[in-house]
Amino acid sequence: MMLRNGEQLLLAIILPLLAMIGLVITPLIDGIADTRINAVAPGVLALCVVSTAFTGQGITTGFDRRYGVLRFLATTPLGKAGLISGKAIAVLLVVAIQVIILGSAALLMGWQPFAHGQPLAVTASAIVFVLLGVAAFTALGLLIAGTVRPEATLAITNLAWVLLASVGGLLLPAHHVGGIWGPLLSFLPSAALGDGLRSAFLDGQFNVMAAVSLIIWAALATFGASRWFKWD
């Protein structure tokens, strides 16, 4: 269902690809890595997670509530925790497709994912952060979709996508914002996800603080979604 939805494909593939191309041909991300594509690719992969897990799932679930789909699910043994888990698994499958497509595009543009670390260690760190990002942002998307009206969910998730992509630490590190906002933005789950993937691919290191931040966000959002999610 996700792959048949044109809006989902726009969020999942087209917009992250355009963001990658735009940042590679402009100097906005200069100084972060030895090449622009090496600096851009980890952030684009982080953006893919947010696009699918947060915005896409949030909008879909919000309108499922509107049209009564969730009322039917409420009559099954699935439960709220099962819904969150099922959504997360679906998101993981779509994210895997995104990584293959956009990772291949980045490789064609000269990306060197293992230039600064052992391939096995870099891959393992990246997978951990993708999993944590999916858990955190799926729960956040369901928390919003399950507590406000579908129109509000549409507005909130789309606006959040734009803000997180531009100044939320996804495509650009939060400390590049400058002033007092940089340190504050670093506490966002988007900044933790972006920093974690950049640490893996640019430094060959596992960012423990970013992982802890995502775990906390995932736990809080899952608790909130399980407690306040409304089926209709």
Coordinates of N, CA, C and O in Angstrom, one line a residue, residues 14-156:
I14 N 11.7 10.7 -4.3 CA 12.0 11.9 -5.1 C 12.6 13.1 -4.3 O 13.6 13.6 -4.7
L15 N 11.9 13.4 -3.2 CA 12.4 14.6 -2.4 C 13.8 14.4 -1.8 O 14.7 15.2 -1.9
P16 N 14.1 13.2 -1.2 CA 15.4 13.0 -0.7 C 16.5 13.0 -1.8 O 17.6 13.5 -1.7
L17 N 16.1 12.5 -3.0 CA 17.1 12.5 -4.2 C 17.3 13.9 -4.6 O 18.5 14.3 -4.9
L18 N 16.3 14.7 -4.7 CA 16.4 16.2 -5.0 C 17.3 16.9 -4.0 O 18.1 17.7 -4.3
A19 N 17.1 16.6 -2.7 CA 17.9 17.2 -1.6 C 19.3 16.8 -1.8 O 20.2 17.7 -1.6
M20 N 19.6 15.6 -2.1 CA 21.0 15.1 -2.3 C 21.7 15.9 -3.5 O 22.8 16.4 -3.3
I21 N 21.0 15.9 -4.6 CA 21.5 16.6 -5.8 C 21.7 18.1 -5.5 O 22.8 18.7 -5.8
G22 N 20.7 18.7 -4.8 CA 20.8 20.1 -4.5 C 22.0 20.5 -3.6 O 22.7 21.5 -3.8
L23 N 22.2 19.7 -2.6 CA 23.3 19.9 -1.7 C 24.7 19.6 -2.3 O 25.7 20.3 -1.9
V24 N 24.7 18.7 -3.2 CA 26.0 18.4 -3.9 C 26.5 19.5 -4.8 O 27.7 19.7 -4.9
I25 N 25.5 20.2 -5.4 CA 25.9 21.2 -6.4 C 26.0 22.6 -5.8 O 26.2 23.6 -6.5
T26 N 25.7 22.7 -4.5 CA 25.8 24.0 -3.8 C 26.8 23.9 -2.7 O 27.1 22.8 -2.2
P27 N 27.3 25.0 -2.2 CA 28.3 25.0 -1.2 C 27.8 25.0 0.3 O 28.6 25.2 1.2
L28 N 26.5 24.7 0.5 CA 25.9 24.8 1.8 C 26.5 23.8 2.8 O 26.6 24.1 4.0
I29 N 27.0 22.7 2.3 CA 27.5 21.7 3.2 C 29.1 21.5 3.2 O 29.6 20.6 3.7
D30 N 29.7 22.5 2.6 CA 31.2 22.5 2.6 C 31.8 22.5 4.0 O 31.3 23.2 4.8
G31 N 32.9 21.8 4.1 CA 33.6 21.8 5.4 C 33.2 20.7 6.3 O 33.9 20.5 7.4
I32 N 32.2 19.9 6.0 CA 31.8 18.8 6.9 C 32.6 17.6 6.6 O 33.0 16.8 7.5
A33 N 32.9 17.3 5.3 CA 33.7 16.1 4.9 C 34.6 16.5 3.8 O 34.6 17.7 3.3
D34 N 35.4 15.5 3.3 CA 36.4 15.8 2.3 C 35.7 16.1 0.9 O 36.2 16.8 0.1
T35 N 34.5 15.5 0.7 CA 33.7 15.7 -0.5 C 32.3 16.0 -0.1 O 31.8 15.6 0.9
R36 N 31.6 16.7 -1.0 CA 30.2 17.1 -0.7 C 29.3 15.8 -0.6 O 28.5 15.7 0.3
I37 N 29.5 14.9 -1.5 CA 28.6 13.7 -1.5 C 28.9 12.9 -0.2 O 27.9 12.3 0.4
N38 N 30.1 12.8 0.3 CA 30.4 12.1 1.5 C 29.7 12.8 2.7 O 29.2 12.1 3.7
A39 N 29.5 14.1 2.7 CA 28.9 14.8 3.7 C 27.3 14.7 3.6 O 26.6 14.7 4.6
V40 N 26.9 14.7 2.4 CA 25.4 14.7 2.1 C 24.8 13.3 2.3 O 23.7 13.3 2.9
A41 N 25.4 12.3 1.9 CA 24.7 11.0 1.8 C 24.2 10.5 3.2 O 23.1 10.0 3.2
P42 N 25.0 10.6 4.3 CA 24.4 10.1 5.6 C 23.1 10.9 6.0 O 22.2 10.3 6.5
G43 N 23.1 12.2 5.7 CA 22.0 13.0 6.1 C 20.8 12.6 5.2 O 19.6 12.7 5.7
V44 N 21.0 12.3 3.9 CA 19.9 11.9 3.1 C 19.3 10.6 3.5 O 18.1 10.4 3.5
L45 N 20.1 9.7 4.0 CA 19.6 8.4 4.5 C 18.8 8.7 5.8 O 17.7 8.0 6.0
A46 N 19.2 9.6 6.6 CA 18.4 10.0 7.8 C 17.1 10.6 7.4 O 16.1 10.3 8.0
L47 N 17.1 11.4 6.3 CA 15.9 12.0 5.8 C 14.9 11.0 5.3 O 13.7 11.1 5.5
C48 N 15.5 9.9 4.7 CA 14.6 8.8 4.2 C 13.8 8.2 5.4 O 12.6 7.9 5.3
V49 N 14.5 8.0 6.5 CA 13.9 7.4 7.7 C 12.7 8.3 8.2 O 11.6 7.8 8.4
V50 N 13.0 9.6 8.3 CA 12.0 10.5 8.7 C 10.8 10.6 7.7 O 9.6 10.6 8.1
S51 N 11.1 10.6 6.5 CA 10.1 10.7 5.4 C 9.1 9.5 5.5 O 7.9 9.7 5.5
T52 N 9.6 8.3 5.7 CA 8.8 7.1 5.7 C 8.2 6.9 7.0 O 7.0 6.6 7.1
A53 N 9.0 6.9 8.1 CA 8.5 6.5 9.4 C 7.6 7.5 10.0 O 6.6 7.2 10.7
F54 N 8.0 8.8 9.9 CA 7.2 9.9 10.6 C 6.1 10.5 9.7 O 4.9 10.3 10.0
T55 N 6.5 11.1 8.6 CA 5.6 11.8 7.8 C 4.6 10.9 7.1 O 3.4 11.0 7.1
G56 N 5.2 9.9 6.3 CA 4.3 9.0 5.6 C 3.4 8.2 6.5 O 2.2 8.1 6.2
Q57 N 3.9 7.6 7.5 CA 3.1 6.8 8.4 C 2.1 7.6 9.2 O 1.0 7.2 9.4
G58 N 2.5 8.8 9.6 CA 1.6 9.7 10.3 C 0.4 10.0 9.5 O -0.8 9.9 9.9
I59 N 0.6 10.4 8.2 CA -0.5 10.8 7.4 C -1.4 9.6 7.1 O -2.6 9.7 7.1
T60 N -0.8 8.5 6.7 CA -1.6 7.3 6.4 C -2.4 6.9 7.6 O -3.6 6.6 7.4
T61 N -1.8 6.8 8.7 CA -2.6 6.4 9.9 C -3.7 7.4 10.3 O -4.8 7.0 10.7
G62 N -3.4 8.7 10.1 CA -4.4 9.7 10.4 C -5.7 9.5 9.6 O -6.8 9.6 10.1
F63 N -5.5 9.3 8.3 CA -6.7 9.1 7.4 C -7.3 7.7 7.6 O -8.4 7.5 7.3
D64 N -6.5 6.7 8.0 CA -7.1 5.4 8.4 C -8.1 5.6 9.5 O -9.1 4.9 9.6
R65 N -7.7 6.5 10.4 CA -8.7 6.8 11.5 C -9.9 7.4 11.0 O -11.1 7.0 11.4
R66 N -9.8 8.4 10.1 CA -10.9 9.1 9.5 C -11.9 8.1 8.8 O -13.1 8.3 8.9
Y67 N -11.4 7.2 8.1 CA -12.2 6.3 7.2 C -12.6 5.0 8.0 O -13.2 4.1 7.3
G68 N -12.3 4.9 9.2 CA -12.8 3.8 10.0 C -11.9 2.5 9.9 O -12.3 1.5 10.5
V69 N -10.8 2.5 9.3 CA -9.9 1.4 9.1 C -9.5 0.9 10.5 O -9.5 -0.3 10.8
L70 N -9.1 1.8 11.3 CA -8.5 1.5 12.6 C -9.6 0.9 13.6 O -9.3 0.1 14.5
R71 N -10.9 1.2 13.3 CA -11.9 0.6 14.2 C -12.0 -0.9 13.9 O -12.3 -1.6 14.9
F72 N -11.8 -1.3 12.7 CA -11.8 -2.7 12.4 C -10.6 -3.4 13.0 O -10.7 -4.5 13.6
L73 N -9.4 -2.7 13.0 CA -8.2 -3.3 13.6 C -8.4 -3.4 15.1 O -7.8 -4.3 15.8
A74 N -9.2 -2.5 15.7 CA -9.4 -2.5 17.2 C -10.2 -3.7 17.6 O -10.2 -4.1 18.8
T75 N -10.9 -4.4 16.7 CA -11.6 -5.6 17.1 C -10.8 -6.9 17.0 O -11.3 -8.0 17.3
T76 N -9.5 -6.7 16.6 CA -8.6 -7.9 16.5 C -7.7 -7.9 17.7 O -7.6 -6.9 18.5
P77 N -6.9 -9.0 17.9 CA -6.0 -9.1 19.0 C -4.7 -8.2 18.8 O -3.8 -8.2 19.6
L78 N -4.7 -7.4 17.7 CA -3.5 -6.7 17.3 C -3.1 -5.7 18.4 O -2.0 -5.7 18.9
G79 N -4.1 -4.9 18.9 CA -3.8 -3.9 20.0 C -2.9 -2.8 19.5 O -2.4 -2.8 18.4
K80 N -2.7 -1.8 20.4 CA -2.0 -0.6 20.0 C -0.5 -0.9 19.8 O 0.1 -0.5 18.9
A81 N 0.0 -1.8 20.7 CA 1.5 -2.1 20.6 C 1.7 -2.9 19.3 O 2.7 -2.7 18.6
G82 N 0.8 -3.8 19.0 CA 0.9 -4.5 17.7 C 0.8 -3.6 16.5 O 1.5 -3.8 15.5
L83 N 0.0 -2.6 16.5 CA -0.1 -1.7 15.4 C 1.2 -0.9 15.2 O 1.7 -0.8 14.1
I84 N 1.8 -0.4 16.4 CA 3.1 0.3 16.3 C 4.1 -0.7 15.7 O 4.9 -0.3 14.9
S85 N 4.2 -1.9 16.2 CA 5.2 -2.8 15.7 C 5.0 -3.1 14.3 O 6.0 -3.2 13.5
G86 N 3.8 -3.4 13.8 CA 3.5 -3.7 12.4 C 3.9 -2.5 11.5 O 4.5 -2.7 10.4
K87 N 3.6 -1.3 11.9 CA 3.9 -0.1 11.2 C 5.4 0.0 11.1 O 6.0 0.3 10.0
A88 N 6.1 -0.3 12.2 CA 7.6 -0.2 12.2 C 8.2 -1.2 11.2 O 9.2 -0.9 10.5
I89 N 7.7 -2.4 11.1 CA 8.2 -3.4 10.2 C 8.0 -3.0 8.8 O 8.9 -3.1 7.9
A90 N 6.8 -2.5 8.5 CA 6.5 -2.0 7.1 C 7.5 -0.9 6.8 O 8.0 -0.8 5.6
V91 N 7.7 0.0 7.7 CA 8.6 1.1 7.4 C 10.0 0.6 7.2 O 10.7 1.1 6.3
L92 N 10.5 -0.4 7.9 CA 11.8 -1.0 7.7 C 12.0 -1.5 6.3 O 13.0 -1.4 5.7
L93 N 10.9 -2.2 5.8 CA 11.0 -2.7 4.4 C 11.1 -1.6 3.4 O 11.9 -1.7 2.5
V94 N 10.4 -0.5 3.6 CA 10.4 0.6 2.6 C 11.8 1.3 2.8 O 12.4 1.7 1.8
V95 N 12.3 1.5 4.0 CA 13.6 2.1 4.2 C 14.7 1.3 3.5 O 15.6 1.9 3.0
A96 N 14.6 0.0 3.6 CA 15.6 -0.8 2.9 C 15.6 -0.5 1.4 O 16.7 -0.5 0.8
I97 N 14.4 -0.4 0.8 CA 14.4 0.0 -0.6 C 15.0 1.4 -0.8 O 15.7 1.6 -1.8
Q98 N 14.6 2.3 0.0 CA 15.2 3.6 -0.1 C 16.7 3.6 0.0 O 17.4 4.3 -0.8
V99 N 17.3 2.9 0.9 CA 18.7 2.8 1.1 C 19.4 2.3 -0.2 O 20.4 2.8 -0.6
I100 N 18.8 1.2 -0.8 CA 19.3 0.6 -2.0 C 19.3 1.6 -3.1 O 20.3 1.8 -3.8
I101 N 18.2 2.3 -3.3 CA 18.0 3.2 -4.4 C 18.9 4.5 -4.3 O 19.7 4.8 -5.1
L102 N 18.7 5.1 -3.1 CA 19.5 6.4 -2.9 C 20.9 6.1 -2.6 O 21.8 6.9 -3.0
G103 N 21.3 5.0 -2.0 CA 22.7 4.6 -1.8 C 23.3 4.4 -3.1 O 24.5 4.8 -3.3
S104 N 22.6 3.7 -4.0 CA 23.2 3.5 -5.4 C 23.4 4.8 -6.1 O 24.5 5.0 -6.8
A105 N 22.5 5.8 -6.0 CA 22.6 7.1 -6.6 C 23.8 7.8 -6.0 O 24.6 8.5 -6.7
A106 N 24.0 7.7 -4.7 CA 25.1 8.4 -4.0 C 26.4 7.8 -4.5 O 27.4 8.5 -4.7
L107 N 26.5 6.4 -4.6 CA 27.7 5.8 -5.1 C 28.0 6.2 -6.5 O 29.2 6.5 -6.8
L108 N 27.0 6.4 -7.4 CA 27.3 6.9 -8.7 C 27.8 8.3 -8.7 O 28.5 8.7 -9.6
M109 N 27.5 9.1 -7.7 CA 28.0 10.5 -7.5 C 29.3 10.5 -6.8 O 29.8 11.6 -6.6
G110 N 29.9 9.4 -6.5 CA 31.2 9.4 -5.9 C 31.3 9.1 -4.4 O 32.3 9.3 -3.8
W111 N 30.2 8.7 -3.8 CA 30.1 8.5 -2.3 C 31.1 7.4 -1.9 O 31.1 6.3 -2.6
Q112 N 31.9 7.6 -0.9 CA 32.8 6.6 -0.3 C 32.4 6.3 1.1 O 32.9 6.8 2.1
P113 N 31.4 5.4 1.3 CA 30.9 5.1 2.6 C 31.9 4.5 3.6 O 31.7 4.7 4.8
F114 N 32.9 3.8 3.1 CA 33.8 3.1 4.0 C 35.2 3.8 4.0 O 36.2 3.1 4.3
A115 N 35.3 5.0 3.6 CA 36.6 5.7 3.5 C 37.3 5.9 4.8 O 38.5 6.0 4.9
H116 N 36.5 6.0 5.9 CA 37.1 6.3 7.2 C 36.8 5.3 8.3 O 36.9 5.6 9.5
G117 N 36.5 4.1 7.9 CA 36.3 3.0 8.9 C 36.2 1.7 8.2 O 36.1 1.5 7.0
Q118 N 36.2 0.6 9.1 CA 36.1 -0.7 8.6 C 34.6 -1.0 8.1 O 33.7 -0.6 8.7
P119 N 34.5 -1.6 6.9 CA 33.1 -1.8 6.3 C 32.1 -2.4 7.3 O 31.0 -2.0 7.4
L120 N 32.6 -3.5 8.0 CA 31.7 -4.2 8.9 C 31.2 -3.3 10.0 O 30.0 -3.3 10.4
A121 N 32.2 -2.6 10.6 CA 31.8 -1.7 11.8 C 30.9 -0.5 11.3 O 30.0 -0.2 12.0
V122 N 31.2 0.1 10.2 CA 30.4 1.2 9.6 C 29.0 0.7 9.3 O 28.0 1.4 9.7
T123 N 28.9 -0.4 8.7 CA 27.6 -1.0 8.3 C 26.8 -1.3 9.6 O 25.6 -1.0 9.7
A124 N 27.4 -1.9 10.6 CA 26.7 -2.3 11.8 C 26.2 -1.0 12.5 O 25.1 -1.0 13.0
S125 N 27.1 0.0 12.6 CA 26.6 1.3 13.3 C 25.5 1.9 12.5 O 24.5 2.4 13.1
A126 N 25.6 1.9 11.2 CA 24.5 2.5 10.4 C 23.2 1.8 10.6 O 22.1 2.4 10.7
I127 N 23.2 0.5 10.6 CA 22.0 -0.3 10.7 C 21.4 -0.1 12.1 O 20.2 0.1 12.2
V128 N 22.2 0.0 13.1 CA 21.7 0.3 14.5 C 20.9 1.6 14.5 O 19.8 1.8 15.0
F129 N 21.5 2.7 13.9 CA 20.9 4.0 13.9 C 19.6 4.0 13.0 O 18.7 4.7 13.4
V130 N 19.6 3.3 11.9 CA 18.4 3.2 11.1 C 17.3 2.6 11.9 O 16.2 3.0 11.9
L131 N 17.6 1.5 12.6 CA 16.6 0.8 13.4 C 16.1 1.7 14.5 O 14.9 1.7 14.8
L132 N 17.0 2.4 15.2 CA 16.6 3.3 16.3 C 15.7 4.4 15.7 O 14.7 4.9 16.3
G133 N 16.2 4.9 14.6 CA 15.4 6.0 13.9 C 14.0 5.6 13.5 O 13.0 6.3 13.7
V134 N 13.9 4.4 13.0 CA 12.6 3.9 12.6 C 11.7 3.7 13.8 O 10.5 4.1 13.8
A135 N 12.2 3.2 14.9 CA 11.5 3.0 16.1 C 11.0 4.4 16.7 O 9.8 4.5 17.0
A136 N 11.9 5.3 16.7 CA 11.5 6.6 17.3 C 10.5 7.4 16.5 O 9.5 7.9 17.0
F137 N 10.8 7.5 15.2 CA 9.9 8.3 14.3 C 8.6 7.6 13.9 O 7.6 8.3 13.7
T138 N 8.6 6.3 13.9 CA 7.3 5.6 13.7 C 6.4 5.9 14.9 O 5.2 6.2 14.8
A139 N 7.0 5.8 16.1 CA 6.2 6.0 17.3 C 5.7 7.5 17.4 O 4.6 7.8 17.8
L140 N 6.6 8.4 17.0 CA 6.2 9.8 17.0 C 5.1 10.1 16.0 O 4.2 10.8 16.3
G141 N 5.2 9.5 14.8 CA 4.2 9.7 13.8 C 2.8 9.1 14.2 O 1.8 9.8 14.1
L142 N 2.9 8.0 14.9 CA 1.6 7.4 15.4 C 1.0 8.1 16.5 O -0.2 8.2 16.7
L143 N 1.9 8.7 17.4 CA 1.5 9.5 18.5 C 0.7 10.7 18.0 O -0.4 11.0 18.5
I144 N 1.2 11.4 16.9 CA 0.4 12.5 16.4 C -0.8 12.1 15.7 O -1.9 12.6 15.9
A145 N -0.7 11.0 14.8 CA -1.8 10.6 14.0 C -3.0 10.0 14.9 O -4.1 10.1 14.5
G146 N -2.6 9.5 16.1 CA -3.6 8.9 17.0 C -4.2 9.8 18.0 O -5.1 9.4 18.7
T147 N -3.8 11.1 18.0 CA -4.3 12.0 19.0 C -4.9 13.3 18.4 O -5.7 14.0 19.1
V148 N -4.7 13.6 17.1 CA -5.2 14.8 16.5 C -6.0 14.5 15.3 O -5.9 13.3 14.8
R149 N -6.7 15.4 14.7 CA -7.5 15.2 13.5 C -6.5 14.9 12.3 O -5.4 15.4 12.3
P150 N -7.0 14.2 11.3 CA -6.2 13.9 10.1 C -5.6 15.2 9.4 O -4.5 15.2 9.0
E151 N -6.5 16.2 9.3 CA -6.0 17.5 8.7 C -4.8 18.1 9.5 O -3.9 18.6 8.9
A152 N -5.0 18.0 10.8 CA -3.9 18.5 11.6 C -2.6 17.7 11.5 O -1.5 18.2 11.5
T153 N -2.8 16.3 11.4 CA -1.7 15.4 11.3 C -1.0 15.7 10.0 O 0.3 15.8 9.9
L154 N -1.7 16.0 8.9 CA -1.1 16.3 7.6 C -0.3 17.6 7.7 O 0.8 17.6 7.2
A155 N -0.8 18.6 8.3 CA -0.1 19.9 8.5 C 1.1 19.7 9.4 O 2.2 20.2 9.0
I156 N 0.9 19.1 10.5 CA 2.0 19.0 11.5 C 3.2 18.2 10.9 O 4.4 18.6 11.0

